[in-house]
Coordinates of C-alpha atoms and ligand atoms in Angstrom, one line a residue:
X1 CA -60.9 -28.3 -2.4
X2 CA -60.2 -24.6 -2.5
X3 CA -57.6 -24.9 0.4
X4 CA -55.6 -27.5 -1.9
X5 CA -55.9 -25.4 -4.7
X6 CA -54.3 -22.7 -3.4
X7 CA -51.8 -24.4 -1.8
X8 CA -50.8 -26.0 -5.3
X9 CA -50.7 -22.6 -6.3
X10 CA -48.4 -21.1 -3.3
X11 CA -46.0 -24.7 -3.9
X12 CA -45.5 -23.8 -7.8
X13 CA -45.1 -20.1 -6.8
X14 CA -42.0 -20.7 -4.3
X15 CA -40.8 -23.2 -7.0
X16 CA -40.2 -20.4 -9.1
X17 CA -38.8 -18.5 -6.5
X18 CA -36.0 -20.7 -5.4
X19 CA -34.4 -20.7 -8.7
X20 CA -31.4 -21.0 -8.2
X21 CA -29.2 -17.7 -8.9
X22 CA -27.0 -17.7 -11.5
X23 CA -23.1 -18.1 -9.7
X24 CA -19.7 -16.9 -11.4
X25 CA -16.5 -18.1 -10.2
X26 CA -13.4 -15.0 -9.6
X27 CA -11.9 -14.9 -13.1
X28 CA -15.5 -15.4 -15.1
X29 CA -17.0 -12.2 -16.0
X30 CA -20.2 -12.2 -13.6
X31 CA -23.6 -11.2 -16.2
X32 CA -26.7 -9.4 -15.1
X33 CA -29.1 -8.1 -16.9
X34 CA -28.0 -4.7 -16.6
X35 CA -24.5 -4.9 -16.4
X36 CA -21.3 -7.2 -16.3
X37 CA -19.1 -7.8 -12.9
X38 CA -15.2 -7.7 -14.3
X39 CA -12.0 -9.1 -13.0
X40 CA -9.4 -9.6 -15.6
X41 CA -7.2 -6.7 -14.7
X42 CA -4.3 -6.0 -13.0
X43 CA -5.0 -5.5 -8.9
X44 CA -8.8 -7.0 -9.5
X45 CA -9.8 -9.1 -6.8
X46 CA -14.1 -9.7 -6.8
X47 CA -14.4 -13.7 -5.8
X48 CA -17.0 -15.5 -6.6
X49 CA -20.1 -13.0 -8.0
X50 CA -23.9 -14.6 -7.2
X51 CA -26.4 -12.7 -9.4
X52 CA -29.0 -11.6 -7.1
X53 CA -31.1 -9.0 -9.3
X54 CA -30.7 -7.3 -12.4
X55 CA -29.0 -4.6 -10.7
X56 CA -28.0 -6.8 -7.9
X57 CA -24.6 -9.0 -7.3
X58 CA -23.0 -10.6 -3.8
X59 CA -19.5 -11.1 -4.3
X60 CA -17.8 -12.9 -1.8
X61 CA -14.4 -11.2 -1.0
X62 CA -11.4 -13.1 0.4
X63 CA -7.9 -13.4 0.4
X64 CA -5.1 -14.7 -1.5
X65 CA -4.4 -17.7 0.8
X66 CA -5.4 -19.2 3.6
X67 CA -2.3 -18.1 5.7
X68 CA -1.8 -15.8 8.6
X69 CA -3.2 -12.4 6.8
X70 CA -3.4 -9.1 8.3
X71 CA -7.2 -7.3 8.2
X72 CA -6.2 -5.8 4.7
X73 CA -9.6 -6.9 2.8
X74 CA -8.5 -5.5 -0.7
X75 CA -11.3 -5.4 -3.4
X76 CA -11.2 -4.4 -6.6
X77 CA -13.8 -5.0 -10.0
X78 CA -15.1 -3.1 -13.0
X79 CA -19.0 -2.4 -13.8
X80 CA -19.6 -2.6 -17.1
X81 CA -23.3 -1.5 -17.7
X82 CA -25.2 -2.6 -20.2
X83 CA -28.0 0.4 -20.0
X84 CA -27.4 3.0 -17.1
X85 CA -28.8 1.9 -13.9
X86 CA -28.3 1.9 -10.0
X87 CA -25.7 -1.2 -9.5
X88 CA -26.1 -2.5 -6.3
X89 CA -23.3 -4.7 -5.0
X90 CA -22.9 -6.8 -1.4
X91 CA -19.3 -7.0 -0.5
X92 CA -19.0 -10.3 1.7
X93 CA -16.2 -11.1 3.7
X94 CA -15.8 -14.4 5.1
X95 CA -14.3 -14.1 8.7
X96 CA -13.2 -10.6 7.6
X97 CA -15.1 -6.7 8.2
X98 CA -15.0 -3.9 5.3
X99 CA -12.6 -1.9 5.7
X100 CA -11.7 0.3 2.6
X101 CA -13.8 2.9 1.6
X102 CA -14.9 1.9 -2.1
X103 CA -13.2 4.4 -4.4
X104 CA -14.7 5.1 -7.8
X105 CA -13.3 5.9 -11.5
X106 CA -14.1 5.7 -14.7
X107 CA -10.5 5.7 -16.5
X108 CA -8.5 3.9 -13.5
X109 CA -6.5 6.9 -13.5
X110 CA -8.5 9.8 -11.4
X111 CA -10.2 8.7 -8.4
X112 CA -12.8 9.8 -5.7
X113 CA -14.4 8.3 -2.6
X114 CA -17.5 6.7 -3.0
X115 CA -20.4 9.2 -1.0
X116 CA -21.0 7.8 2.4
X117 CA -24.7 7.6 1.6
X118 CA -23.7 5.1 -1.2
X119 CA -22.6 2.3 1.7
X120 CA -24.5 0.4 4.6
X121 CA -22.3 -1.8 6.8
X122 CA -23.8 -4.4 8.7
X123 CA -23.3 -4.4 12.6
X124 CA -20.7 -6.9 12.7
X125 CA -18.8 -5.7 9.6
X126 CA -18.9 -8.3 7.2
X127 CA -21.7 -7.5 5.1
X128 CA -21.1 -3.9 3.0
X129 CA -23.6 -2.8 0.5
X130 CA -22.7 -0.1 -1.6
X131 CA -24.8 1.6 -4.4
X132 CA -23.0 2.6 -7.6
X133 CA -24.7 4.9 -10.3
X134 CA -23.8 3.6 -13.7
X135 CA -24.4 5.9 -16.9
X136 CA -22.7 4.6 -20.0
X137 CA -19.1 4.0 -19.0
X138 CA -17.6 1.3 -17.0
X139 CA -16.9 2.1 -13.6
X140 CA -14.1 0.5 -11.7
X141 CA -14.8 0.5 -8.0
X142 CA -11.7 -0.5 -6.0
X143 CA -11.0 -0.5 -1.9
X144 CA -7.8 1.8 -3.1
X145 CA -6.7 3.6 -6.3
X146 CA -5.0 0.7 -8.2
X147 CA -1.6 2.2 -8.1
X148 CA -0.5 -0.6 -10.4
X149 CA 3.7 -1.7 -11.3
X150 CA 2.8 0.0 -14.6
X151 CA 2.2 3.5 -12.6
X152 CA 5.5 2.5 -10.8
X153 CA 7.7 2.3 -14.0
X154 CA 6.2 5.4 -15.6
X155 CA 7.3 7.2 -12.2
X156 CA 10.9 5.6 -11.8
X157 CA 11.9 6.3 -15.2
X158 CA 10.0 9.8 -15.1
X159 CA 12.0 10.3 -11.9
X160 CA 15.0 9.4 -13.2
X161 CA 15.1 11.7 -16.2
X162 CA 14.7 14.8 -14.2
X163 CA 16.7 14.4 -11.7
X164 CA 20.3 13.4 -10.4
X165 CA 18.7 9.9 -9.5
X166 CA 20.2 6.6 -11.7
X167 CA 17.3 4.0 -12.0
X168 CA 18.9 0.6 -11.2
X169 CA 17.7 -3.0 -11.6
X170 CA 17.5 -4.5 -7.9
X171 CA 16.2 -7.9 -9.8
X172 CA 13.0 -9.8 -10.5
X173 CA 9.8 -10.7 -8.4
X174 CA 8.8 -14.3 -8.3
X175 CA 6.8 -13.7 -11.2
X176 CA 9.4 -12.1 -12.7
X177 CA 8.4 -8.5 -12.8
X178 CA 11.5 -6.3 -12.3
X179 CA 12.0 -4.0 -9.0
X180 CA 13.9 -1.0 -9.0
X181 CA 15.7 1.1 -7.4
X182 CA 16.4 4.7 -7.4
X183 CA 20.1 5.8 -6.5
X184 CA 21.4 9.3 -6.0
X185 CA 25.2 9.9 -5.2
X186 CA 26.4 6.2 -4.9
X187 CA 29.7 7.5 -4.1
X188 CA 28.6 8.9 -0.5
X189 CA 29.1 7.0 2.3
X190 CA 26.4 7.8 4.5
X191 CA 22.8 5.7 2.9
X192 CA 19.3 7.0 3.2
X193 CA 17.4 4.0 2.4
X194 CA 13.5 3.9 1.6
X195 CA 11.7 0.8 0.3
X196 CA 7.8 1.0 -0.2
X197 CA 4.7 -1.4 -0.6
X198 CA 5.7 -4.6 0.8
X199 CA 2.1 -4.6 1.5
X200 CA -0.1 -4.7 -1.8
X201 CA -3.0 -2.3 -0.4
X202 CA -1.0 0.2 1.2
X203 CA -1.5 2.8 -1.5
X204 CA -2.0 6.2 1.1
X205 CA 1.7 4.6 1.8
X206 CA 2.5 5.0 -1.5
X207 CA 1.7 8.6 -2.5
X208 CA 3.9 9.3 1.0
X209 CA 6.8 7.5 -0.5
X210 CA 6.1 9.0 -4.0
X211 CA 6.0 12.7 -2.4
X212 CA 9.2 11.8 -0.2
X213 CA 11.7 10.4 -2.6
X214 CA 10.0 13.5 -5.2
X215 CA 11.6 16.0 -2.0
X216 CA 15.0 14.2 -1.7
X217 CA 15.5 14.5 -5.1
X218 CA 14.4 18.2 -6.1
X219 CA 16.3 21.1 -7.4
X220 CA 16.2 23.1 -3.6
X221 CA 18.8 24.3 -1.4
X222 CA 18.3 22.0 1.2
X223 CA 18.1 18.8 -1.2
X224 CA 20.5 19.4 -3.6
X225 CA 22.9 20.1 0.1
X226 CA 21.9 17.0 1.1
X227 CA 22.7 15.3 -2.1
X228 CA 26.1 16.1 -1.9
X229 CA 26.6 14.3 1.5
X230 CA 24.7 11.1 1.5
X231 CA 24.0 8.5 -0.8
X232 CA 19.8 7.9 -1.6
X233 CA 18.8 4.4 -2.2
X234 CA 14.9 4.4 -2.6
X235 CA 12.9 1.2 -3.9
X236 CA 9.1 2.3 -4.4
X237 CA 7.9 -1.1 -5.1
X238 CA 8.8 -4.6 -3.2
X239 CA 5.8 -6.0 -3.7
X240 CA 5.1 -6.2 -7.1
X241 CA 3.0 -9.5 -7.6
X242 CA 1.0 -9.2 -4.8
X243 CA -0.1 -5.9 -5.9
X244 CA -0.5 -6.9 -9.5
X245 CA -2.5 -10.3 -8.0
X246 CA -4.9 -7.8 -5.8
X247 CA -3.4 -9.3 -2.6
X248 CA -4.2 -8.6 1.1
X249 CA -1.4 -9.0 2.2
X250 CA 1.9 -11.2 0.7
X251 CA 3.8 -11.6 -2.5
X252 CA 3.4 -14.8 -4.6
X253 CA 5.1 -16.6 -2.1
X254 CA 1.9 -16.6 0.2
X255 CA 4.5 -15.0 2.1
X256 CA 4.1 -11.9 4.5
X257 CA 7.5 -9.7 3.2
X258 CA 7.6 -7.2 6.4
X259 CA 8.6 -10.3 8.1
X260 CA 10.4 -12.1 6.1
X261 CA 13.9 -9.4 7.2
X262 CA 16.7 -11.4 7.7
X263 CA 15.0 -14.6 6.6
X264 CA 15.2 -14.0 3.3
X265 CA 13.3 -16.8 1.7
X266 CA 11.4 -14.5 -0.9
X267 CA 13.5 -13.9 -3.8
X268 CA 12.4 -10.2 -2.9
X269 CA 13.6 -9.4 0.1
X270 CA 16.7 -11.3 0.0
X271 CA 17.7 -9.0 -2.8
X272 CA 17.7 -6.4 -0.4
X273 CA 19.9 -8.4 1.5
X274 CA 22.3 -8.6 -1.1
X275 CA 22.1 -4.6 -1.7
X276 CA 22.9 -4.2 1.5
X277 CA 25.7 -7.0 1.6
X278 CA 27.1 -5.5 -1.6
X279 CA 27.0 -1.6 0.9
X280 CA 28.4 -2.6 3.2
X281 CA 30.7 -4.5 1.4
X282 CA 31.7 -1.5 0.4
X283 CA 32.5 0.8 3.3
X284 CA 28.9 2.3 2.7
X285 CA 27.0 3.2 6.2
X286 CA 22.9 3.3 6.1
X287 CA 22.2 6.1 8.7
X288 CA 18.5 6.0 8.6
X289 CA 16.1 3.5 7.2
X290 CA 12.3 4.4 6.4
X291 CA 9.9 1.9 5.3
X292 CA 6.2 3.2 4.0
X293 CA 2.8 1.4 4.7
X294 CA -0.6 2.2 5.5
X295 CA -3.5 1.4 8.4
X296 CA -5.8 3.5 10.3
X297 CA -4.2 6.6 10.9
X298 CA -0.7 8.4 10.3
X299 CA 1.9 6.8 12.5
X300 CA 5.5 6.8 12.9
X301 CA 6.4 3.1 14.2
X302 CA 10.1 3.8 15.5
X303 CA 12.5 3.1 18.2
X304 CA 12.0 3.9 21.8
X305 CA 14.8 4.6 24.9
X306 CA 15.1 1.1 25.3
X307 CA 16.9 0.7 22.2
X308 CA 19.4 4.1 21.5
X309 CA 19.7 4.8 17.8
X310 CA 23.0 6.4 16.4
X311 CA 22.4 9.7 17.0
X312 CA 20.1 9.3 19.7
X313 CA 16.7 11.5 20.1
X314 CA 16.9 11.2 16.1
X315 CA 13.0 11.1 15.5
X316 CA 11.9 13.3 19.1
X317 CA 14.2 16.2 16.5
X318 CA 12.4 15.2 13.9
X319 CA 8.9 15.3 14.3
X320 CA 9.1 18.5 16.6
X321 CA 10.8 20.2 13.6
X322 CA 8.1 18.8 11.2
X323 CA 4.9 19.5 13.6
X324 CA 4.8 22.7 13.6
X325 CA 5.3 22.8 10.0
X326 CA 1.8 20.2 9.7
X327 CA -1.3 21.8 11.8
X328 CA -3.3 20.2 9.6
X329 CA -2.0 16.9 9.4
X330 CA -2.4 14.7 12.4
X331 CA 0.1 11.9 13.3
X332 CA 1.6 9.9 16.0
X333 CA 5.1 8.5 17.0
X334 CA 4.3 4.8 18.2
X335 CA 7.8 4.2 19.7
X336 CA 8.8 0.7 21.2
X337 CA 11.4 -2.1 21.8
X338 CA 11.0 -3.7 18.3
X339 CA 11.2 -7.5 19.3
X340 CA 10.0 -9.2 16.2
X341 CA 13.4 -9.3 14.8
X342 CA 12.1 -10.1 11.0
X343 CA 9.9 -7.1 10.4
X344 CA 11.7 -4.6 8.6
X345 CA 12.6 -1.8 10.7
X346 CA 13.8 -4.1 13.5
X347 CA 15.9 -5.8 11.4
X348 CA 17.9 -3.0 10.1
X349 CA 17.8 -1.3 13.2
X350 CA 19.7 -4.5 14.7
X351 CA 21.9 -4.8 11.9
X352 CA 22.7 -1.0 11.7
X353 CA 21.9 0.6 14.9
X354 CA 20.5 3.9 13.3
X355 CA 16.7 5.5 13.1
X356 CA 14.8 2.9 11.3
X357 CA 11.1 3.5 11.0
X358 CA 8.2 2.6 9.6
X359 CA 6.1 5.6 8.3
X360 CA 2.5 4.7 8.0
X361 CA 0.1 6.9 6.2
X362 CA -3.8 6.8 7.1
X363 CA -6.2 4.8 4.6
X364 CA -8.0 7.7 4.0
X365 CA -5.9 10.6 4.7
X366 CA -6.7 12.8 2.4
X367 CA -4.1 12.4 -0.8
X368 CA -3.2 16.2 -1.2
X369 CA -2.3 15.9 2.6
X370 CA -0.4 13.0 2.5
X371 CA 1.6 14.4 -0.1
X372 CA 2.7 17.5 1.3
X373 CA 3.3 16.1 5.0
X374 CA 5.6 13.7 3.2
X375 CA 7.1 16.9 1.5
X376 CA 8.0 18.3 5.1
X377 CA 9.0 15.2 6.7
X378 CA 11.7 15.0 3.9
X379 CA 13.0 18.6 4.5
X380 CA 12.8 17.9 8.2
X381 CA 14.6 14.8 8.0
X382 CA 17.1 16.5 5.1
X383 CA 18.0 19.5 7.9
X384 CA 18.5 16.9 10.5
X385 CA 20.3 14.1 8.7
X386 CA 23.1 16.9 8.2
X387 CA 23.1 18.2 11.1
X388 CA 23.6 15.2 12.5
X389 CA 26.6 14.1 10.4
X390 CA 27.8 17.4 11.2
X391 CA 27.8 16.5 15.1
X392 CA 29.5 13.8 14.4
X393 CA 32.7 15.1 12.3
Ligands
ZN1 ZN1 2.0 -2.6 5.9

């Protein structure tokens, strides 16, 4: 009689237990008792939010399609508390392992890196649990700063006031946002052509294209000499929607732009093709191309002695001017064939024939870092690009 008692009693007990927790689709705010899991912002991307605990939510982190999609797990949601408390959040990634260091900020504007104490990955990567102290404010906690196509036109049209640069419509995104361009000296013939975040996480890439263009375009001897002689064509953002959608990896299109060159199916990228029709088209010659992303580490993906570049040894002179200039910022020069024809730099080195790169900036390089290597790797590349066109007159 007792043993049945208590059994009732353990039966009603794990009744209560297996309640089931309350579940909030991506797009719903997700409630707890201490605090609310957003996602209505530009760049948010939080999946479906199971309330575990008061101060405890699993969100289940995916990407935008079910496609071909590079390791790129991009996250990105607000805390909104609703007393201060110790948020703890699982980040669970179907068939995917955490990659991004959480970044932390409490006016989406200034950032820092979330302590290393604050974050337990389990063994196999797909399981990251990070511990976020709330006070009063909201918090947004993000894989990457959300450098957002607001950011974007604040910088272009900033850019374009103080300097020589003309800020030109290239067109609009599938979702209509506009891309633009920055142009200095469209009468030169010889192009320096940048274009930046074809992929929607690849902020480090960012503030190296940011820093870069920043350089070309500056009031110093060596710039305003190279202004003179060539034509800059810089685009800063490709990519728009899938940056403002919080993508992994491809534009509204559930389509991959960096291969996608030649193609030209995305409204996108085919207007690069047209901009580069309309150049040529116009006796204009693109003598380097540089393309900026992010992944693990800083890495120049360019051309190797199987495939000669007009002027050859172009990036061997570059990077042993810049290296000496960058002791503290480590980077390698991954050099090969090219075969796949539709990424970027392979295209427009087999269109063109000239240096065409792709400059990849560490996840978490340091930003300061990344901003001043890009700094030098423009004077470098400045010095060069005339001496160069020098050689060849
Ligand atoms: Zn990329």
């Amino acid at each position: 009689m007792f043993r049945k008692a208590a059994s009732v009693t353990l039966v009603l007990l794990l009744g209560a237990c297996v309640t089931q927790a309350p579940v909030f689709d991506a797009g719903t705010p997700c409630k707890t008792a201490s605090f609310t899991v957003v996602d209505g912002f530009g760049g948010a991307r939080r999946g479906r939010c199971e309330v575990v605990a008061a101060d405890h939510v699993r969100l289940s982190i995916r990407p935008e399609d079910a496609g071909y999609i590079n390791p790129s797990p991009w996250y990105s949601f607000q805390l909104d508390p609703f007393e201060a408390t110790t948020a703890v959040i699982s980040l669970h990634y179907t068939n995917h392992k955490h990659r991004y260091i959480p970044k932390i900020s409490t006016d989406s504007l200034s950032w820092s890196a979330l302590d290393e104490k604050n974050v337990q990955v389990s063994d196999d990567g797909s399981l990251a649990t990070i511990i976020v102290p709330l006070g009063t404010d909201a918090v947004w906690v993000s894989a990457q700063e959300l450098v957002m196509p607001a950011i974007y036109e604040v910088w272009t049209s900033h850019t374009a006031e103080r300097t020589d640069a003309e800020l030109e419509l290239l067109g609009y995104s599938m979702a209509e946002q506009p891309i633009r361009y920055l142009v200095s000296n469209p009468s030169a013939k010889d192009v320096l052509f940048l274009v930046g975040r074809q992929h929607p996480p690849e902020v480090s890439g960012a503030f190296g294209f940011f820093s870069f263009t920043e350089t070309l375009l500056a009031n110093t001897e060596v710039a305003r000499r190279f202004r003179t002689q060539f034509q800059i064509i810089a685009i800063p953002l490709l990519n728009p929607d899938g940056v403002l959608d919080g993508n992994w990896r491809h534009n509204r299109g559930s389509t991959d732009l960096n291969r996608d060159w030649g193609v030209f199916k995305q409204p996108e990228t085919r207007m690069v093709g047209e901009l580069l029709d309309r150049l040529d088209a116009e006796g204009k010659r693109i003598r380097v191309f540089l393309d900026f992303h992010s992944t693990d580490r800083n890495v120049f993906y360019t051309q190797d002695e199987t495939v000669p570049t007009d002027p050859p040894n172009f990036f061997e002179r570059w990077f042993s001017r810049a290296a000496p200039r960058l002791s503290d910022y480590a980077f390698t020069n991954d050099a090969g064939p090219g075969e796949n024809p539709v990424v970027g730099k392979n295209y427009m080195y087999r269109r063109y024939g000239v240096p065409s790169a792709t400059y990849e900036v560490g996840d978490e390089t340091d930003r300061e870092a990344a901003r001043q290597a890009a700094a030098v790797f423009a004077e470098e590349l400045m010095g060069l690009m005339l001496e160069t066109l020098a050689e060849s007159r």
